[in-house]
Amino acid sequence: MAAFHSAKTLSFFLLLSFLFMARSDSPPATPVPPSTACNETTDPTFCRSVLPANGTNNLYTYGRFSAARSLTNANKFLGLVNRYLARQSGLSAGAIAALQDCQLLSGLNIDFLSAAGATLNTTNTLLDPQAEDVQTLLSAILTNQQTCADGLQATASAWSVRNGLAVPMANSTKLYSISLSLFTRAWVPPRHKGKKPSTKPPRHGRGLFDATDDEMVRRMAVEGTAAAVSVVRAVTVDPSGAGNYTTVGAAVTAAPTNLGATSGYFVIYVAAGVYEENVVVPKNKKYVMMIGDGIGQTVITGNRSVVDGWTTFNSATFAVLGQGFVAVNMTFRNTAGPAKHQAVALRCGADLSTFYQCSFEGYQDTLYTHSLRQFYRACDIYGTVDYVFGNAAVVFQDCTLHNRLPMAGQSNTVTAQGRGDPNQNTGTIIQGCSIVAAPELAANSAFATTNYLGRPWKLYSRTVIMQSFLAGIVDPVGWMPWDGDFALSTLYYAEYDNSGPGSDTSRRVNWPGYHVLNSTVDAANFTVGNMVLGDFWLPQTGVPFTTGLI
């Protein structure tokens, strides 16, 4: 992730104008002029230039129209990126790498807009999980576009490409934001805009991995049978040659394409060993379940970093895009070290993805929770600067976050959340976890390291830490600014019912966007059941979870 975010793209006064503009009382099906429909979007002036000027329609029609325009725009933007790549002989390696990221992300945006449009064209009424599905896709489109922009911005040698794409990229971002705004007004019921919690008692999901020993897990992986999880096929990766494959990448390639949610998992059992490879689970490899022999036993490791010429996005040792991915009993590692700055161990942009009893080891930018909906249970995360970052809707439950020893002069920041639009349903939630010193930090108590819970990477950064243990390493102010007063009024940072010597909130930052929650109703907005609608999809993973407050 870039060291500093220079863009304060919205003036404070423009920000106030759209945050506090009076809401219309008209229901979504009531015809309104386009100027009225645009009033509560993130850029009313741009919105009015997009919607048809003649005729009066309702919010549903405007929402469908903007989504269709967004799809057309996404195709045009991909074509522009492809044209730059076709002339890559005149481009630097850094520029090509950034453009390749944009190419991948633009292709995903086309997929997401096509899926969202198909849903919106069928009905004016969307119930959960459909409404949440579409909002998730439209949120991810903005994240993808921002990632493309960040990659080009971070590559000094890409200035000519950056200049050529600057206006199309800015217009794309504004258009996608308008589509998300209009969707939220028309299709998201008011009670869901604030994620009002369910009145049902908390559910504790129990599955295959909740009370079974490792031998049962291995038998399930090898034999392809389990009472709690449906399995299409199971294969084994073993570096000795005793299995079906000797590399993890080869097993992923062998997975069937586009499995459905009800088809069952393609299970890959990865035997103990150290696998030095960079693995990508592409978007068409859906519902892959990867099971190892345990943390520190089954290890996938790499050493890509920004210093060595990779983009942050593509520095990941393990990257997953395929929906429904599950990983159990594995370690994902990046050994580039603190001097190489951004170096990702795992990047996840897979919707409905789950990680259980896994570890993620790196320094700066260890775990890139890039986009869509994710859940982590009983995992260990090690790092220094912004080591849990991204813009997914993600919940960490029963995990331990280990602050490592950084370079001299660096501070540790656990999170750097990247929500860039007020209508995105994203945020980083840390529930029932522990934030502690890793052994090397604890052993060097004389080394002056300041430890913060997070800092705001983007304008609407949202992070909630609740019901967790905070060790004494956490600085009393709790949170670190990114750059001056950037995002301090627009972020949403909250703490609720934490314990430990680092949990005292009496000396915390006094930012307008920081909150100490005292209400279970407010805190329940950020649980598994509300933040990622886990009741709809986590049971089939076999991973234990608590849907409400602990």
Coordinates of C-alpha atoms in Angstrom, one line a residue:
M1 CA 0.0 0.0 0.0
A2 CA 1.3 3.5 -0.8
A3 CA 3.0 5.2 2.1
F4 CA 0.7 8.2 2.0
H5 CA -2.5 9.1 0.4
S6 CA -2.2 12.6 -1.2
A7 CA -5.8 13.0 -2.5
K8 CA -8.3 15.0 -0.5
T9 CA -10.6 14.7 -3.5
L10 CA -13.6 16.3 -1.8
S11 CA -13.5 19.6 -0.1
F12 CA -15.0 19.6 3.4
F13 CA -17.8 21.8 2.3
L14 CA -18.8 19.6 -0.6
L15 CA -18.6 16.7 1.7
L16 CA -21.0 18.3 4.1
S17 CA -23.4 19.2 1.3
F18 CA -24.0 15.6 0.3
L19 CA -23.8 14.0 3.7
F20 CA -26.4 16.2 5.3
M21 CA -28.7 17.0 2.3
A22 CA -32.4 16.5 3.3
R23 CA -33.8 13.2 2.3
S24 CA -36.8 13.0 0.0
D25 CA -39.8 11.3 1.4
S26 CA -40.9 9.9 -1.9
P27 CA -40.9 6.1 -2.2
P28 CA -38.6 4.7 -4.9
A29 CA -41.4 3.9 -7.3
T30 CA -42.7 7.5 -7.3
P31 CA -41.7 9.4 -10.5
V32 CA -39.2 12.2 -9.8
P33 CA -37.2 14.5 -12.1
P34 CA -33.5 13.5 -12.6
S35 CA -32.3 16.5 -10.7
T36 CA -34.2 15.3 -7.6
A37 CA -33.0 11.7 -8.0
C38 CA -29.4 13.1 -8.1
N39 CA -29.7 15.2 -4.9
E40 CA -28.4 12.5 -2.5
T41 CA -25.8 11.0 -4.7
T42 CA -22.1 11.5 -4.0
D43 CA -21.8 14.0 -7.0
P44 CA -25.2 15.5 -7.9
T45 CA -23.7 17.6 -10.7
F46 CA -22.1 14.7 -12.4
C47 CA -25.2 12.6 -11.8
R48 CA -27.4 15.1 -13.6
S49 CA -25.0 14.9 -16.6
V50 CA -25.5 11.2 -16.7
L51 CA -29.2 10.6 -16.2
P52 CA -31.5 11.4 -19.2
A53 CA -32.5 15.0 -19.1
N54 CA -35.9 14.6 -20.7
G55 CA -38.7 12.7 -19.0
T56 CA -39.5 11.8 -15.5
N57 CA -38.8 8.3 -14.1
N58 CA -38.6 6.6 -10.7
L59 CA -35.5 5.7 -8.8
Y60 CA -35.6 2.1 -10.0
T61 CA -35.4 3.2 -13.6
Y62 CA -32.6 5.6 -12.9
G63 CA -30.7 2.9 -11.0
R64 CA -31.0 0.5 -13.9
F65 CA -30.0 3.2 -16.3
S66 CA -26.8 4.2 -14.4
A67 CA -25.9 0.5 -14.0
A68 CA -26.2 0.0 -17.7
R69 CA -24.1 3.1 -18.3
S70 CA -21.5 1.8 -15.9
L71 CA -21.3 -1.5 -17.8
T72 CA -20.7 0.4 -21.1
N73 CA -18.1 2.5 -19.4
A74 CA -16.3 -0.5 -17.9
N75 CA -16.0 -2.1 -21.3
K76 CA -14.6 1.1 -22.8
F77 CA -12.1 1.5 -19.9
L78 CA -10.9 -2.1 -20.4
G79 CA -10.5 -1.4 -24.1
L80 CA -8.3 1.7 -23.3
V81 CA -6.2 -0.4 -20.9
N82 CA -5.8 -3.1 -23.5
R83 CA -4.6 -0.5 -26.1
Y84 CA -1.9 0.7 -23.8
L85 CA -0.8 -2.9 -23.1
A86 CA -0.7 -3.6 -26.9
R87 CA 1.9 -0.8 -27.2
Q88 CA 3.9 -2.0 -24.2
S89 CA 7.2 -2.0 -26.0
G90 CA 7.4 1.7 -25.1
L91 CA 6.4 1.2 -21.4
S92 CA 8.5 0.4 -18.4
A93 CA 8.1 -2.9 -16.5
G94 CA 6.4 -1.0 -13.6
A95 CA 3.8 0.6 -15.9
I96 CA 3.1 -2.8 -17.6
A97 CA 2.6 -4.4 -14.2
A98 CA 0.2 -1.7 -13.0
L99 CA -1.7 -1.9 -16.3
Q100 CA -2.0 -5.7 -16.0
D101 CA -3.6 -5.2 -12.6
C102 CA -6.0 -2.7 -14.1
Q103 CA -6.8 -5.2 -16.9
L104 CA -7.7 -7.9 -14.4
L105 CA -9.7 -5.5 -12.2
S106 CA -11.6 -4.0 -15.1
G107 CA -12.5 -7.5 -16.3
L108 CA -13.9 -8.2 -12.8
N109 CA -15.9 -5.0 -13.0
I110 CA -17.5 -6.1 -16.2
D111 CA -18.5 -9.4 -14.6
F112 CA -19.8 -7.7 -11.5
L113 CA -21.8 -5.0 -13.4
S114 CA -23.3 -7.7 -15.6
A115 CA -24.4 -9.7 -12.6
A116 CA -25.8 -6.7 -10.8
G117 CA -27.6 -5.5 -13.9
A118 CA -29.2 -8.9 -14.4
T119 CA -30.6 -8.9 -10.9
L120 CA -31.8 -5.3 -11.0
N121 CA -33.7 -5.9 -14.3
T122 CA -35.8 -8.6 -12.7
T123 CA -37.5 -6.8 -9.8
N124 CA -38.1 -3.7 -7.8
T125 CA -38.0 -5.7 -4.6
L126 CA -34.8 -7.2 -3.3
L127 CA -34.6 -9.1 0.0
D128 CA -31.5 -10.4 1.7
P129 CA -29.3 -11.8 0.6
Q130 CA -30.0 -10.4 -2.9
A131 CA -29.9 -6.7 -1.9
E132 CA -26.6 -7.3 0.0
D133 CA -25.2 -9.3 -2.9
V134 CA -25.8 -6.4 -5.3
Q135 CA -24.5 -3.8 -2.9
T136 CA -21.4 -5.9 -2.4
L137 CA -20.7 -6.1 -6.1
L138 CA -21.2 -2.4 -6.7
S139 CA -19.0 -1.7 -3.7
A140 CA -16.3 -4.0 -5.1
I141 CA -16.4 -2.2 -8.5
L142 CA -15.3 1.0 -6.8
T143 CA -12.6 -0.8 -4.9
N144 CA -11.3 -2.3 -8.0
Q145 CA -11.1 1.0 -9.8
Q146 CA -9.4 2.6 -6.8
T147 CA -6.8 -0.2 -6.8
C148 CA -6.1 0.4 -10.5
A149 CA -5.6 4.1 -9.8
D150 CA -3.4 3.4 -6.7
G151 CA -1.2 1.0 -8.7
L152 CA -0.6 3.6 -11.5
Q153 CA 0.0 6.4 -9.0
A154 CA 2.6 4.4 -7.1
T155 CA 4.6 3.7 -10.3
A156 CA 6.7 6.7 -11.1
S157 CA 7.6 5.4 -14.5
A158 CA 3.9 5.1 -15.4
W159 CA 3.3 8.9 -15.5
S160 CA 2.5 9.0 -19.2
V161 CA -0.1 6.2 -18.9
R162 CA -1.4 7.7 -15.7
N163 CA -2.0 11.0 -17.4
G164 CA -3.7 9.4 -20.3
L165 CA -6.0 7.4 -18.1
A166 CA -6.6 10.1 -15.4
V167 CA -9.8 11.6 -16.9
P168 CA -11.4 8.2 -18.0
M169 CA -10.5 6.8 -14.6
A170 CA -12.0 9.7 -12.6
N171 CA -15.2 9.6 -14.7
S172 CA -15.5 5.9 -14.2
T173 CA -15.1 6.3 -10.4
K174 CA -17.8 9.0 -10.3
L175 CA -20.2 6.9 -12.5
Y176 CA -19.7 3.8 -10.4
S177 CA -20.3 5.9 -7.2
I178 CA -23.5 7.3 -8.7
S179 CA -24.7 3.8 -9.5
L180 CA -24.1 2.7 -6.0
S181 CA -25.8 5.7 -4.6
L182 CA -28.9 5.2 -6.7
F183 CA -29.0 1.5 -5.9
T184 CA -28.8 2.2 -2.2
R185 CA -31.7 4.7 -2.4
A186 CA -33.9 2.5 -4.5
W187 CA -33.3 -1.1 -3.5
V188 CA -31.8 -1.1 0.0
P189 CA -34.6 -1.0 2.6
P190 CA -34.2 1.8 5.2
R191 CA -33.8 -0.7 8.0
H192 CA -30.8 -2.3 6.2
K193 CA -29.0 1.0 5.5
G194 CA -28.0 1.1 9.1
K195 CA -27.6 -2.7 9.4
K196 CA -30.2 -2.9 12.1
P197 CA -29.5 -6.1 14.1
S198 CA -31.7 -9.1 14.2
T199 CA -33.7 -9.7 17.4
K200 CA -33.1 -13.4 17.1
P201 CA -30.6 -14.9 19.6
P202 CA -27.0 -15.3 18.4
R203 CA -26.4 -18.4 16.4
H204 CA -23.2 -20.5 16.9
G205 CA -22.4 -22.3 13.7
R206 CA -20.9 -25.7 14.2
G207 CA -19.6 -27.8 11.4
L208 CA -17.0 -30.3 10.2
F209 CA -14.0 -28.4 11.7
D210 CA -15.5 -27.4 15.0
A211 CA -14.9 -30.5 17.1
T212 CA -12.9 -32.9 14.9
D213 CA -9.3 -34.0 15.1
D214 CA -6.8 -33.4 12.3
E215 CA -6.9 -37.0 11.2
M216 CA -10.7 -36.7 10.5
V217 CA -10.0 -33.6 8.4
R218 CA -7.3 -35.3 6.5
R219 CA -9.5 -38.3 5.9
M220 CA -12.3 -36.0 4.6
A221 CA -9.8 -34.4 2.2
V222 CA -8.4 -37.6 0.9
E223 CA -11.6 -39.7 0.8
G224 CA -13.8 -36.8 -0.3
T225 CA -16.5 -37.6 2.3
A226 CA -17.9 -35.5 5.1
A227 CA -21.2 -35.2 6.9
A228 CA -21.1 -31.4 7.0
V229 CA -19.5 -30.5 3.7
S230 CA -20.5 -31.6 0.2
V231 CA -17.5 -32.6 -1.9
V232 CA -17.3 -32.9 -5.7
R233 CA -13.8 -34.3 -5.8
A234 CA -10.7 -34.5 -3.6
V235 CA -7.1 -34.4 -4.7
T236 CA -3.8 -34.5 -2.8
V237 CA -0.7 -32.3 -3.2
D238 CA 2.5 -33.8 -1.9
P239 CA 6.0 -32.6 -2.7
S240 CA 7.3 -36.1 -2.5
G241 CA 5.2 -37.2 -5.5
A242 CA 3.0 -39.5 -3.4
G243 CA -0.1 -37.4 -4.2
N244 CA -2.0 -36.3 -7.4
Y245 CA 0.2 -33.2 -7.7
T246 CA 3.5 -31.9 -6.4
T247 CA 2.5 -28.2 -6.5
V248 CA -0.4 -26.3 -5.2
G249 CA -0.8 -24.3 -8.4
A250 CA -1.1 -27.5 -10.5
A251 CA -4.0 -28.7 -8.2
V252 CA -5.8 -25.3 -8.5
T253 CA -5.5 -25.6 -12.3
A254 CA -7.1 -29.0 -12.2
A255 CA -10.2 -27.7 -10.3
P256 CA -13.4 -27.6 -12.3
T257 CA -14.6 -24.2 -13.5
N258 CA -17.5 -22.3 -12.1
L259 CA -18.8 -24.7 -9.6
G260 CA -22.1 -23.5 -8.1
A261 CA -22.8 -22.9 -4.4
T262 CA -24.8 -26.1 -4.2
S263 CA -22.5 -28.2 -6.3
G264 CA -20.0 -29.1 -3.5
Y265 CA -16.4 -28.3 -2.9
F266 CA -13.3 -29.3 -5.0
V267 CA -11.1 -30.2 -2.0
I268 CA -7.3 -29.9 -2.2
Y269 CA -5.4 -31.6 0.6
V270 CA -2.0 -30.1 0.8
A271 CA 0.4 -32.4 2.7
A272 CA 3.0 -31.0 5.1
G273 CA 5.8 -29.2 3.4
V274 CA 7.1 -25.8 2.3
Y275 CA 5.8 -24.8 -1.1
E276 CA 7.9 -22.1 -2.7
E277 CA 5.4 -20.8 -5.2
N278 CA 3.1 -17.9 -6.0
V279 CA -0.4 -19.2 -6.3
V280 CA -3.5 -17.6 -7.9
V281 CA -7.0 -19.1 -7.5
P282 CA -8.6 -17.4 -10.5
K283 CA -12.2 -16.1 -10.7
N284 CA -13.5 -19.2 -12.5
K285 CA -12.2 -21.6 -9.9
K286 CA -15.1 -21.4 -7.5
Y287 CA -15.8 -23.3 -4.3
V288 CA -12.3 -24.6 -3.8
M289 CA -11.5 -25.9 -0.3
M290 CA -7.8 -26.2 0.6
I291 CA -6.8 -28.2 3.7
G292 CA -3.3 -28.4 5.1
D293 CA -1.7 -30.3 7.9
G294 CA -1.6 -27.3 10.2
I295 CA -0.1 -23.9 10.8
G296 CA 3.7 -24.1 10.3
Q297 CA 3.3 -27.5 8.7
T298 CA 1.8 -26.7 5.3
V299 CA 3.4 -23.5 4.2
I300 CA 3.1 -21.6 1.0
T301 CA 5.8 -19.0 0.7
G302 CA 7.1 -16.3 -1.6
N303 CA 9.1 -13.1 -1.4
R304 CA 7.7 -10.6 -3.9
S305 CA 7.7 -7.0 -2.8
V306 CA 7.2 -3.4 -4.1
V307 CA 10.9 -2.7 -3.7
D308 CA 11.6 -5.6 -6.1
G309 CA 9.3 -4.2 -8.8
W310 CA 6.0 -5.8 -8.0
T311 CA 2.8 -3.8 -7.4
T312 CA 1.3 -4.2 -4.0
F313 CA -1.7 -6.0 -5.5
N314 CA 0.5 -8.5 -7.4
S315 CA 3.1 -9.0 -4.6
A316 CA 0.9 -11.6 -3.0
T317 CA 2.3 -15.1 -2.3
F318 CA -1.2 -16.4 -2.5
A319 CA -4.1 -14.6 -4.3
V320 CA -7.7 -15.8 -4.5
L321 CA -10.5 -14.5 -6.6
G322 CA -12.8 -17.6 -6.9
Q323 CA -16.0 -17.3 -5.0
G324 CA -16.6 -19.6 -2.0
F325 CA -12.9 -20.3 -1.3
V326 CA -12.1 -22.0 2.0
A327 CA -8.7 -22.6 3.5
V328 CA -8.0 -24.6 6.7
N329 CA -4.8 -25.5 8.6
M330 CA -2.3 -23.6 6.4
T331 CA 0.3 -20.9 6.6
F332 CA 0.7 -18.2 3.9
R333 CA 4.0 -16.4 4.1
N334 CA 5.9 -13.5 2.5
T335 CA 9.6 -13.5 3.4
A336 CA 10.6 -10.2 1.7
G337 CA 11.2 -8.7 5.1
P338 CA 10.5 -5.2 6.5
A339 CA 13.1 -3.4 4.3
K340 CA 11.2 -4.4 1.2
H341 CA 8.1 -2.5 2.4
Q342 CA 4.8 -3.6 0.8
A343 CA 4.9 -7.4 0.5
V344 CA 1.7 -9.3 0.7
A345 CA 1.4 -12.9 2.0
L346 CA -2.3 -13.3 1.0
R347 CA -4.6 -11.2 -1.1
C348 CA -8.3 -12.1 -1.1
G349 CA -10.9 -10.7 -3.5
A350 CA -13.1 -13.8 -3.3
D351 CA -16.7 -13.3 -2.3
L352 CA -17.9 -15.6 0.5
S353 CA -14.4 -16.7 1.4
T354 CA -13.4 -18.3 4.7
F355 CA -10.1 -19.0 6.4
Y356 CA -9.9 -21.2 9.5
Q357 CA -6.9 -22.0 11.6
C358 CA -4.5 -20.4 9.2
S359 CA -1.6 -18.1 9.7
F360 CA -0.5 -15.1 7.6
E361 CA 3.1 -14.0 8.0
G362 CA 4.8 -10.9 6.7
Y363 CA 5.7 -7.4 7.7
Q364 CA 4.2 -4.5 5.9
D365 CA 0.8 -5.2 4.2
T366 CA 0.7 -8.9 5.2
L367 CA -3.0 -9.6 4.7
Y368 CA -4.8 -7.8 1.8
T369 CA -8.5 -8.2 2.4
H370 CA -9.1 -6.6 -0.9
S371 CA -12.9 -6.7 -1.6
L372 CA -16.2 -8.5 -1.2
R373 CA -17.2 -10.6 1.8
Q374 CA -14.7 -12.6 3.9
F375 CA -14.5 -14.4 7.3
Y376 CA -11.5 -15.4 9.3
R377 CA -11.7 -17.7 12.4
A378 CA -9.0 -18.8 14.8
C379 CA -6.2 -17.4 12.6
D380 CA -2.8 -15.8 13.4
I381 CA -1.7 -12.7 11.5
Y382 CA 1.8 -11.3 11.9
G383 CA 3.0 -7.9 10.6
T384 CA 4.1 -4.4 11.2
V385 CA 2.8 -1.5 9.1
D386 CA -0.9 -1.7 7.9
Y387 CA -0.7 -5.4 8.1
V388 CA -4.4 -6.0 7.8
F389 CA -5.6 -3.7 5.0
G390 CA -8.1 -3.5 2.1
N391 CA -11.7 -2.8 1.5
A392 CA -13.6 -6.0 2.1
A393 CA -16.6 -6.5 4.3
V394 CA -14.6 -8.7 6.7
V395 CA -15.0 -10.1 10.2
F396 CA -12.1 -11.6 12.2
Q397 CA -13.3 -13.8 15.0
D398 CA -11.1 -15.6 17.7
C399 CA -7.9 -14.6 15.8
T400 CA -4.6 -13.4 17.2
L401 CA -2.9 -10.4 15.6
H402 CA 0.9 -10.3 16.3
N403 CA 2.7 -7.0 16.1
R404 CA 6.3 -7.8 14.9
L405 CA 9.5 -5.8 15.3
P406 CA 9.5 -3.1 12.5
M407 CA 12.4 -1.2 11.0
A408 CA 13.9 1.6 13.1
G409 CA 11.7 4.7 13.1
Q410 CA 8.5 2.8 12.0
S411 CA 5.3 2.5 14.0
N412 CA 3.1 -0.6 13.9
T413 CA -0.4 -0.1 12.6
V414 CA -2.6 -3.1 12.7
T415 CA -5.2 -2.0 10.2
A416 CA -5.5 0.3 7.2
Q417 CA -9.1 0.1 6.0
G418 CA -9.8 1.4 2.5
R419 CA -13.5 2.4 2.3
G420 CA -13.6 5.2 -0.2
D421 CA -17.3 5.8 -0.7
P422 CA -20.0 6.4 2.0
N423 CA -22.4 3.8 0.4
Q424 CA -19.9 0.9 0.3
N425 CA -21.0 -1.9 2.7
T426 CA -17.4 -2.6 3.7
G427 CA -15.3 -2.5 6.9
T428 CA -12.8 -4.4 9.0
I429 CA -14.4 -5.9 12.1
I430 CA -12.2 -7.5 14.8
Q431 CA -14.3 -9.4 17.3
G432 CA -13.2 -11.7 20.1
C433 CA -9.6 -11.5 19.0
S434 CA -6.3 -10.6 20.7
I435 CA -3.8 -7.9 19.6
V436 CA -0.4 -8.7 21.2
A437 CA 3.4 -8.4 20.7
A438 CA 5.0 -11.1 18.6
P439 CA 8.0 -12.7 20.3
E440 CA 10.6 -10.6 18.6
L441 CA 8.8 -7.4 19.6
A442 CA 8.3 -8.6 23.2
A443 CA 12.0 -9.5 23.4
N444 CA 13.1 -6.0 22.3
S445 CA 11.2 -3.9 24.8
A446 CA 14.0 -1.3 24.7
F447 CA 13.3 -0.8 21.0
A448 CA 11.0 2.2 20.8
T449 CA 8.0 1.0 18.8
T450 CA 4.7 2.7 19.0
N451 CA 1.7 0.4 18.2
Y452 CA -1.6 1.7 16.9
L453 CA -4.9 -0.1 16.1
G454 CA -5.0 1.5 12.7
R455 CA -5.0 4.5 10.4
P456 CA -7.4 5.7 7.7
W457 CA -6.2 4.7 4.3
K458 CA -9.2 6.1 2.5
L459 CA -11.8 8.8 3.2
Y460 CA -14.5 6.7 4.7
S461 CA -12.2 4.1 6.4
R462 CA -14.3 1.9 8.8
T463 CA -12.8 -0.3 11.5
V464 CA -14.5 -1.7 14.6
I465 CA -12.6 -3.6 17.4
M466 CA -14.9 -5.2 19.9
Q467 CA -14.9 -7.8 22.6
S468 CA -11.2 -8.3 22.1
F469 CA -8.1 -8.4 24.3
L470 CA -5.7 -5.5 23.7
A471 CA -2.2 -5.9 25.2
G472 CA -0.3 -3.1 26.8
I473 CA 1.6 -2.4 23.6
V474 CA -1.3 -0.5 22.2
D475 CA -0.6 3.3 22.5
P476 CA -3.1 5.1 24.8
V477 CA -4.3 7.3 21.8
G478 CA -5.2 4.1 20.0
W479 CA -5.3 5.3 16.4
M480 CA -2.8 7.0 14.1
P481 CA -3.7 9.7 11.5
W482 CA -2.8 9.1 7.9
D483 CA -1.8 12.6 6.7
G484 CA -2.8 15.6 8.8
D485 CA -6.6 15.8 9.2
F486 CA -7.3 13.6 6.2
A487 CA -10.5 11.5 6.9
L488 CA -10.7 12.3 10.6
S489 CA -14.3 13.6 10.2
T490 CA -15.5 11.0 7.7
L491 CA -14.0 7.8 9.0
Y492 CA -15.8 5.4 11.3
Y493 CA -13.6 3.9 14.0
A494 CA -15.2 2.3 17.0
E495 CA -14.3 0.2 20.1
Y496 CA -16.7 -1.9 22.2
D497 CA -16.3 -4.0 25.3
N498 CA -12.6 -4.7 24.9
S499 CA -10.4 -5.9 27.7
G500 CA -6.7 -5.9 28.6
P501 CA -4.2 -3.1 29.5
G502 CA -4.4 -1.6 26.0
S503 CA -8.2 -1.2 26.1
D504 CA -8.5 1.9 28.2
T505 CA -10.3 4.5 26.0
S506 CA -9.9 7.5 28.4
R507 CA -7.0 8.9 26.4
R508 CA -8.1 7.9 22.9
V509 CA -8.1 10.3 19.9
N510 CA -10.8 12.9 19.9
W511 CA -11.5 12.7 16.1
P512 CA -15.1 13.3 15.0
G513 CA -15.3 9.9 13.4
Y514 CA -14.1 7.9 16.5
H515 CA -16.6 6.3 18.8
V516 CA -16.7 4.3 22.0
L517 CA -19.8 2.2 21.7
N518 CA -21.9 1.6 24.8
S519 CA -24.9 0.1 23.2
T520 CA -25.3 -3.6 22.2
V521 CA -27.6 -2.5 19.5
D522 CA -24.9 -0.3 17.9
A523 CA -22.3 -3.0 18.3
A524 CA -24.6 -5.7 16.8
N525 CA -24.5 -3.9 13.5
F526 CA -20.9 -5.2 13.0
T527 CA -21.4 -8.9 13.8
V528 CA -21.1 -11.8 11.4
G529 CA -24.9 -11.9 11.1
N530 CA -25.2 -8.3 10.1
M531 CA -21.8 -7.3 8.5
V532 CA -21.5 -10.2 6.1
L533 CA -24.8 -12.0 6.5
G534 CA -22.9 -15.1 7.6
D535 CA -26.1 -17.1 8.4
F536 CA -26.7 -17.4 4.7
W537 CA -23.4 -18.9 3.6
L538 CA -21.1 -19.8 6.5
P539 CA -22.9 -23.1 7.5
Q540 CA -21.9 -24.8 4.3
T541 CA -18.2 -24.2 4.9
G542 CA -18.0 -26.4 8.0
V543 CA -16.2 -23.6 9.8
P544 CA -17.5 -22.6 13.3
F545 CA -18.8 -19.0 13.8
T546 CA -20.8 -16.9 16.1
T547 CA -23.4 -14.8 14.3
G548 CA -23.9 -12.2 17.0
L549 CA -22.1 -10.7 19.9
I550 CA -20.0 -13.0 21.9

